[in-house]
XYZ file of N, CA, C and O in Angstrom:
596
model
N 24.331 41.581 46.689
C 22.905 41.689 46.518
C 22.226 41.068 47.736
O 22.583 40.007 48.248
N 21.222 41.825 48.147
C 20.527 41.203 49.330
C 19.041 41.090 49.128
O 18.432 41.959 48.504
N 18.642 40.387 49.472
C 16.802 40.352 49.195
C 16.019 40.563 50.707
O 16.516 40.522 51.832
N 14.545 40.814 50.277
C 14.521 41.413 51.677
C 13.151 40.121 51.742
O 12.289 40.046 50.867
N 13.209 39.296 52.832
C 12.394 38.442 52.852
C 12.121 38.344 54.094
O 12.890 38.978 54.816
N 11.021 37.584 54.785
C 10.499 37.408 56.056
C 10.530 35.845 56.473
O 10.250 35.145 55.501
N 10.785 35.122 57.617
C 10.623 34.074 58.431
C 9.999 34.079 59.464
O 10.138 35.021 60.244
N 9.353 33.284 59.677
C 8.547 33.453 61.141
C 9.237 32.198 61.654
O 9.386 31.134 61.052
N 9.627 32.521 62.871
C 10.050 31.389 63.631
C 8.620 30.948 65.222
O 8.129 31.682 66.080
N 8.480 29.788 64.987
C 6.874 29.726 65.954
C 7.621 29.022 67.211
O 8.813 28.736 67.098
N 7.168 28.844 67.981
C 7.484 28.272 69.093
C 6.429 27.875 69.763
O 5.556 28.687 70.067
N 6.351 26.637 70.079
C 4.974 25.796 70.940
C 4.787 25.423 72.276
O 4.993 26.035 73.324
N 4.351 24.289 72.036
C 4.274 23.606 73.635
C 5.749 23.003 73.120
O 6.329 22.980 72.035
N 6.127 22.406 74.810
C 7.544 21.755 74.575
C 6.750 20.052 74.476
O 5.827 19.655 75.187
N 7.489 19.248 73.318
C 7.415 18.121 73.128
C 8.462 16.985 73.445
O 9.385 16.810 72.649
N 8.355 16.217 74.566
C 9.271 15.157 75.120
C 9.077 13.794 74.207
O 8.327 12.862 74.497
N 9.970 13.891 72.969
C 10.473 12.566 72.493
C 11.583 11.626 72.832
O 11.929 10.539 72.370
N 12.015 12.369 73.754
C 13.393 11.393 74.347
C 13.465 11.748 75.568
O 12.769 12.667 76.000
N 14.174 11.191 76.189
C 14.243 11.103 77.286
C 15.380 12.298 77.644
O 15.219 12.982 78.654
N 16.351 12.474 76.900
C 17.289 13.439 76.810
C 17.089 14.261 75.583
O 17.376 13.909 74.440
N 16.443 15.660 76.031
C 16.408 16.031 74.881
C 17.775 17.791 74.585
O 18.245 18.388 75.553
N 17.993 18.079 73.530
C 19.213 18.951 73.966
C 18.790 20.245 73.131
O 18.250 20.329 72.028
N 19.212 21.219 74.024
C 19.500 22.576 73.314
C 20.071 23.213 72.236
O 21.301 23.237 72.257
N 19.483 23.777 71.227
C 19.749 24.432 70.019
C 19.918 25.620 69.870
O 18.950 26.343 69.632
N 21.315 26.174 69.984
C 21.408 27.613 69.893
C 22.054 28.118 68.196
O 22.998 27.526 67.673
N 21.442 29.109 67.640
C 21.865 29.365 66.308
C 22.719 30.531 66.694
O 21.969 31.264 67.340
N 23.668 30.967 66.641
C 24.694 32.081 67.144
C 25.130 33.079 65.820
O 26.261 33.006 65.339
N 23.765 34.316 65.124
C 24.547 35.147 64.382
C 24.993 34.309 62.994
O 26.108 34.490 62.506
N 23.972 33.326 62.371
C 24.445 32.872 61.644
C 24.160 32.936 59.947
O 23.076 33.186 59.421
N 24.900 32.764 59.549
C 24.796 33.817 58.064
C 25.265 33.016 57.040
O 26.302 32.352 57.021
N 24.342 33.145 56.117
C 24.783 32.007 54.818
C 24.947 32.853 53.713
O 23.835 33.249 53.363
N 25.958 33.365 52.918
C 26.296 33.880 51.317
C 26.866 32.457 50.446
O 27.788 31.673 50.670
N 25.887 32.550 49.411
C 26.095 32.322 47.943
C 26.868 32.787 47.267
O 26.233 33.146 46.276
N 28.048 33.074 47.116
C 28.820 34.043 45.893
C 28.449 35.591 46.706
O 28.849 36.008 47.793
N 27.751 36.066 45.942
C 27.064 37.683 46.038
C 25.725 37.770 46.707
O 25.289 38.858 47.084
N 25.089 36.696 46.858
C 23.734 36.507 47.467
C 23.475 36.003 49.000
O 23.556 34.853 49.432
N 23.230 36.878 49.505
C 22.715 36.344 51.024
C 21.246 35.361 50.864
O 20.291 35.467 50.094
N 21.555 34.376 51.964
C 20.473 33.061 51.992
C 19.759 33.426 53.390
O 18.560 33.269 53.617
N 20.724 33.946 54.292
C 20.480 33.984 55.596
C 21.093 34.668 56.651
O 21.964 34.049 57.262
N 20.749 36.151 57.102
C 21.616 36.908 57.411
C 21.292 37.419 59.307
O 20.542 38.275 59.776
N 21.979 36.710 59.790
C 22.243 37.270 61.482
C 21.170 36.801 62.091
O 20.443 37.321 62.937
N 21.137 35.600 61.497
C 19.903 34.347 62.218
C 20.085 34.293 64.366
O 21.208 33.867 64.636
N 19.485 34.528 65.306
C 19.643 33.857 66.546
C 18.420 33.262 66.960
O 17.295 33.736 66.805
N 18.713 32.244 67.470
C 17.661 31.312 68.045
C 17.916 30.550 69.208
O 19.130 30.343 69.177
N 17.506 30.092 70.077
C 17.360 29.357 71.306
C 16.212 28.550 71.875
O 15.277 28.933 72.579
N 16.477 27.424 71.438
C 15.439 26.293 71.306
C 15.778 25.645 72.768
O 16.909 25.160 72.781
N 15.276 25.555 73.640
C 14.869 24.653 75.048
C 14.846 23.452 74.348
O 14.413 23.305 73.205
N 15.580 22.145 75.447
C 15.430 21.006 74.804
C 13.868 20.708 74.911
O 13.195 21.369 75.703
N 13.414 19.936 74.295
C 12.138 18.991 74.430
C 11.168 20.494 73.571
O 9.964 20.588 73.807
N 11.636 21.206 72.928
C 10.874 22.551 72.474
C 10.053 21.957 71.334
O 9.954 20.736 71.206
N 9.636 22.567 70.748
C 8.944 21.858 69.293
C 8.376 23.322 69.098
O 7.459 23.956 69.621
N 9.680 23.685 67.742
C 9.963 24.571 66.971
C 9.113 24.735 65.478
O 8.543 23.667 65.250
N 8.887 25.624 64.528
C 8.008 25.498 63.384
C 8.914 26.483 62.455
O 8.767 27.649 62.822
N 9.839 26.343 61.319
C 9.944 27.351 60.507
C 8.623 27.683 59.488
O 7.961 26.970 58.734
N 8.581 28.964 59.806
C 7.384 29.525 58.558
C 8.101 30.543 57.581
O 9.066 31.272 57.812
N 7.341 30.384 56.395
C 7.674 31.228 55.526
C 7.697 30.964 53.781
O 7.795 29.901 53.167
N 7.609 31.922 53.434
C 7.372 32.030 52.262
C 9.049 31.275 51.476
O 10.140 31.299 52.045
N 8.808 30.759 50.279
C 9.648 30.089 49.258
C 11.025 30.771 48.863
O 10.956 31.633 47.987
N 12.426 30.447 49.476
C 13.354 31.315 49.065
C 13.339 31.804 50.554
O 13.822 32.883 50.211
N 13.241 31.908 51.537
C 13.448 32.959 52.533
C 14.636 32.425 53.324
O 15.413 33.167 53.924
N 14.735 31.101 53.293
C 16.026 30.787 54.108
C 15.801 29.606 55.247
O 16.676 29.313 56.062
N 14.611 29.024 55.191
C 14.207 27.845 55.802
C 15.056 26.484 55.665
O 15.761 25.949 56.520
N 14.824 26.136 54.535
C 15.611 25.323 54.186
C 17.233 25.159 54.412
O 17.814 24.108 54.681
N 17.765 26.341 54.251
C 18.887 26.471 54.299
C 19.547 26.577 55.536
O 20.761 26.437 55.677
N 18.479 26.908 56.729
C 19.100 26.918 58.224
C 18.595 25.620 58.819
O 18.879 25.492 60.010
N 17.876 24.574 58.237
C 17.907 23.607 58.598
C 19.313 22.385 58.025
O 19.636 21.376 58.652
N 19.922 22.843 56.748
C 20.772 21.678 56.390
C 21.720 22.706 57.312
O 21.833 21.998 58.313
N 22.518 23.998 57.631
C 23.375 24.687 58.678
C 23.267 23.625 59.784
O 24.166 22.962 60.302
N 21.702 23.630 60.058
C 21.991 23.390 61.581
C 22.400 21.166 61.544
O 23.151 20.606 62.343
N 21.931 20.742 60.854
C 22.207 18.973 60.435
C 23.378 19.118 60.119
O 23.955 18.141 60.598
N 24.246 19.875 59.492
C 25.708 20.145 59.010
C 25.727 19.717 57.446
O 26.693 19.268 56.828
N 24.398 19.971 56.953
C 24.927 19.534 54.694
C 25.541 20.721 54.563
O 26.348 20.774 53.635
N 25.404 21.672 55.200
C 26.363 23.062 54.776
C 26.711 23.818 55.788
O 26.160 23.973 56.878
N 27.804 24.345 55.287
C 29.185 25.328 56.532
C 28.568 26.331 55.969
O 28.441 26.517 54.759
N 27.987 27.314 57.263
C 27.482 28.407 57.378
C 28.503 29.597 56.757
O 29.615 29.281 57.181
N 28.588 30.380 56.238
C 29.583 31.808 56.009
C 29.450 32.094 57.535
O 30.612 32.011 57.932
N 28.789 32.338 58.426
C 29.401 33.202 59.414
C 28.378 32.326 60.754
O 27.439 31.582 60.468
N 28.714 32.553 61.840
C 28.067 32.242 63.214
C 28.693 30.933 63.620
O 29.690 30.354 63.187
N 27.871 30.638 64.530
C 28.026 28.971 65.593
C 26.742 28.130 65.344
O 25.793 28.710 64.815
N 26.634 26.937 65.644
C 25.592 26.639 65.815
C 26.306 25.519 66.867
O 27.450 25.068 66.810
N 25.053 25.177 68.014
C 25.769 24.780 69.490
C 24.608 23.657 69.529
O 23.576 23.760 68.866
N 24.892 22.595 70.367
C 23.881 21.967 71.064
C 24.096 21.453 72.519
O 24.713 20.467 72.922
N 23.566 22.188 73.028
C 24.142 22.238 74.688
C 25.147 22.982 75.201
O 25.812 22.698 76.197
N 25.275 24.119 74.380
C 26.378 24.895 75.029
C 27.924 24.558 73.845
O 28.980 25.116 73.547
N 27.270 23.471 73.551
C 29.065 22.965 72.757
C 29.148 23.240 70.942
O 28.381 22.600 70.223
N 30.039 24.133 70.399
C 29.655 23.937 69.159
C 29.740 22.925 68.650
O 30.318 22.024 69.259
N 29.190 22.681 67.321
C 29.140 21.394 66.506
C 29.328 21.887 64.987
O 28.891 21.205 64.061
N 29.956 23.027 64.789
C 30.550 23.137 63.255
C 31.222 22.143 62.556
O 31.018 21.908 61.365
N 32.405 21.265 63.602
C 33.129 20.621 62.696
C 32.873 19.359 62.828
O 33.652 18.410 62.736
N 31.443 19.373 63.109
C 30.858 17.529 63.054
C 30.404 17.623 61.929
O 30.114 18.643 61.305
N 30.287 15.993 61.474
C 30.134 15.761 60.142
C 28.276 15.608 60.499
O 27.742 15.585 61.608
N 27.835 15.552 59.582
C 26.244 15.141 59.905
C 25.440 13.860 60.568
O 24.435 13.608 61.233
N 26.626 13.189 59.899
C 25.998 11.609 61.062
C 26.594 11.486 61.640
O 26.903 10.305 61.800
N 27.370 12.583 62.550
C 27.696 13.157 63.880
C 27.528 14.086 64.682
O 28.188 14.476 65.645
N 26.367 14.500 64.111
C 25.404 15.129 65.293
C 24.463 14.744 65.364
O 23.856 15.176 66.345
N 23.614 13.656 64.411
C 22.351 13.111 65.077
C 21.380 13.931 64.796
O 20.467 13.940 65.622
N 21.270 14.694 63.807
C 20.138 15.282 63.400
C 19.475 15.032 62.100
O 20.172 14.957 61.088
N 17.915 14.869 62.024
C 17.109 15.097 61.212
C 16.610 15.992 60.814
O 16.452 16.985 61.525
N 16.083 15.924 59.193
C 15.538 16.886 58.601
C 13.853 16.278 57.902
O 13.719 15.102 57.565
N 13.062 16.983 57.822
C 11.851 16.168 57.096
C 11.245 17.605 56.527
O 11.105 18.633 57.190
N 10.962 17.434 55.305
C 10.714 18.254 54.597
C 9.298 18.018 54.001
O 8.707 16.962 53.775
N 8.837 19.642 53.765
C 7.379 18.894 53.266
C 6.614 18.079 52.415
O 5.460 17.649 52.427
N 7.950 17.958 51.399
C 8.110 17.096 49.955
C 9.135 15.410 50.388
O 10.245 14.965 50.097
N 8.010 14.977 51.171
C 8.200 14.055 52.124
C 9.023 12.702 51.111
O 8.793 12.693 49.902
N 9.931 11.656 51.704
C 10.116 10.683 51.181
C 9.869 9.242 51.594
O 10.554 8.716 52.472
N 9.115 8.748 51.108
C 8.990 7.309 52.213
C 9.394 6.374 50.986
O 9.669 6.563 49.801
N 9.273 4.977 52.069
C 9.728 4.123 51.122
C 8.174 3.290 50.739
O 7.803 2.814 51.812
N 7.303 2.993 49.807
C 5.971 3.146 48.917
C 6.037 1.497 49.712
O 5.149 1.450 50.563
N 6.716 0.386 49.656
C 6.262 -0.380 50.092
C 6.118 -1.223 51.798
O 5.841 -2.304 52.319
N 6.492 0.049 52.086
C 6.100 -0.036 54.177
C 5.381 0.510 54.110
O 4.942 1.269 53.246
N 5.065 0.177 55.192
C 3.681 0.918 56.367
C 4.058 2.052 57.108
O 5.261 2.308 57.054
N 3.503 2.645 57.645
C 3.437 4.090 58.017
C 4.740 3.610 59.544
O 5.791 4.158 59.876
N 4.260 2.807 59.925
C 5.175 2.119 61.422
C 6.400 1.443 60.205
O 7.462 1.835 60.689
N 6.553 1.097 59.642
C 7.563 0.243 59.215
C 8.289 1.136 58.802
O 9.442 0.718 58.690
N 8.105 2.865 58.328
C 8.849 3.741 57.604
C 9.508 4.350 58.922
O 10.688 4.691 58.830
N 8.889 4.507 60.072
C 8.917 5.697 61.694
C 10.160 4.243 61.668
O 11.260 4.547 61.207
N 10.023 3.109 62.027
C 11.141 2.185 62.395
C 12.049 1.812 61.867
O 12.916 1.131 62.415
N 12.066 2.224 60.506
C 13.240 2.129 59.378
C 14.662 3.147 60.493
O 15.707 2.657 60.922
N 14.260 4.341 60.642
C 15.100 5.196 61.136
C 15.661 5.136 62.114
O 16.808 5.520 62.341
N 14.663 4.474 63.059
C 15.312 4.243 64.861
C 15.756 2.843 64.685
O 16.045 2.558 65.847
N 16.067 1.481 63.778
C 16.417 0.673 63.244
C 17.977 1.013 62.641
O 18.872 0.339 63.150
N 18.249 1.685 61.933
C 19.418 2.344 61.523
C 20.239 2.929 62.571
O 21.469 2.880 62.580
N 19.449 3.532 63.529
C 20.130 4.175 64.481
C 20.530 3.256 65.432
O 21.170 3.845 66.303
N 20.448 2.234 65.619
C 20.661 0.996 66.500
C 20.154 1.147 67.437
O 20.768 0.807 68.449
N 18.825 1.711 67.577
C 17.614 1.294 68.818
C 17.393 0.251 68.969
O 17.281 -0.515 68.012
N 17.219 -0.234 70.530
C 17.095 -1.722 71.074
C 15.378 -1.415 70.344
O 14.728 -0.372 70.274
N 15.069 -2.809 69.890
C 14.407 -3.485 69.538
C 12.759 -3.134 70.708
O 11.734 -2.572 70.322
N 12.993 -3.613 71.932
C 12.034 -3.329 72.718
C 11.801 -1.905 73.085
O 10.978 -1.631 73.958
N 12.462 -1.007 72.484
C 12.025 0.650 72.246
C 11.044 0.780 71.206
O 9.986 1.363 71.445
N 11.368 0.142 69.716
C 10.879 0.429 68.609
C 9.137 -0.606 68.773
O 8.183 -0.074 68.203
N 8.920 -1.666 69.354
C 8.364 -2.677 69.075
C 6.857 -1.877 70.028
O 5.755 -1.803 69.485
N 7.058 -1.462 71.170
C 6.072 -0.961 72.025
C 5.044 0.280 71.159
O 3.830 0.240 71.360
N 5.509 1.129 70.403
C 5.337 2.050 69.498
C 4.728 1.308 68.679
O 3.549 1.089 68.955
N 5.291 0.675 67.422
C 4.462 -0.218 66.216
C 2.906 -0.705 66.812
O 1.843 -0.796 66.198
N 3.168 -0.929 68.001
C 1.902 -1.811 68.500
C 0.558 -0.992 69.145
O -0.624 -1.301 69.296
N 1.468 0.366 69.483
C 0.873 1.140 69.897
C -0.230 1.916 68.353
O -1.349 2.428 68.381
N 0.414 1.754 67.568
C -0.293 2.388 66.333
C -0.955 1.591 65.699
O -1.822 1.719 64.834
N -0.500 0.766 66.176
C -1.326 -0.540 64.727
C -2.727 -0.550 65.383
O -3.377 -1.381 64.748
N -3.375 -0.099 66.206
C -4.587 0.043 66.680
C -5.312 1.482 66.160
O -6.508 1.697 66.355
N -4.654 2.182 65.655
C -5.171 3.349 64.778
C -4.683 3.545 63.505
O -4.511 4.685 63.073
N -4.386 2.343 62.711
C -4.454 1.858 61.195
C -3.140 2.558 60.930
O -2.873 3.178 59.901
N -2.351 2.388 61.973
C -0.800 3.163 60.702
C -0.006 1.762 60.429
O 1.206 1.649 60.615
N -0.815 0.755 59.984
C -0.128 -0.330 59.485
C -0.782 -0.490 57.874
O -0.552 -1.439 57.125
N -1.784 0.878 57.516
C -1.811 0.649 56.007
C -0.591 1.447 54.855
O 0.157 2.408 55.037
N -0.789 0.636 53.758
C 0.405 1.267 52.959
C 0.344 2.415 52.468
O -0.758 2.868 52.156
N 1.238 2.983 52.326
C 2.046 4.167 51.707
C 1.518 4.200 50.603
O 1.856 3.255 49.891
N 0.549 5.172 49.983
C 0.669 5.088 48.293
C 1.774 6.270 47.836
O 1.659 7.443 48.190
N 2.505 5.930 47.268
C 3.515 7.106 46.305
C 2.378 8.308 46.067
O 1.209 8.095 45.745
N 2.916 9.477 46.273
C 2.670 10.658 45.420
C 2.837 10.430 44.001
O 2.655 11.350 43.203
């Protein structure tokens, strides 16, 4: 069974968050359920420093080519590369990728800077990376709290 659905893939200005930023190639990649296609003969080529947008309607396959490309799930068919090199048989907190979804999760009792530094904190960012940033925001109030949804 196949469904016939639409994605828009957007493409922007390129955004420099790192200093090294790396290439995302999706190679022909195809996700089946049992009998159900999720995602069929996906290609993409993301420039590092790109700043990418999935669009689309509920069910189309967004979701599902973002946990492909983080590694929560082994694609049925294609590559997915970063820099030329595949990364199928990395585990997920071995490739270093994030996901943020629109059904956002924070933690209710940080601050908007204390939640952005939770992550680069975990990741074992030197300290004088994370600290220049906090300070940089706390002058446009992202040091008030989080209320829960």
């Amino acid at each position: 069974m196949r469904r016939a659905a639409w994605c828009a893939l957007t493409m922007g200005q390129s955004l420099s968050l790192r200093a090294a930023a790396h290439r995302l190639t999706l190679d022909n990649i195809t996700q089946r359920f049992n009998d159900f296609t999720a995602v069929a003969d996906i290609n993409l080529d993301v420039a590092g420093g790109e700043l990418v947008a999935l669009l689309g309607p509920s069910g189309c396959g967004k979701s599902t080519l973002l946990r492909i490309m983080s590694g929560f799930i082994r694609q049925t068919e294609g590559r997915v590369l970063f820099d030329g090199e595949a990364v199928d048989h990395l585990t997920p907190s071995q490739r270093g990728v994030g996901i943020v979804f629109q059904n956002y999760a924070l933690f209710p009792h940080m601050t908007v800077a204390e939640n952005v530094a939770y992550g680069l904190q975990a990741r074992k960012w030197p300290r004088d990376k994370i600290a220049p940033a906090r300070r940089r925001d706390a002058g446009a109030g992202a040091y008030e709290r989080v209320r829960a949804a």
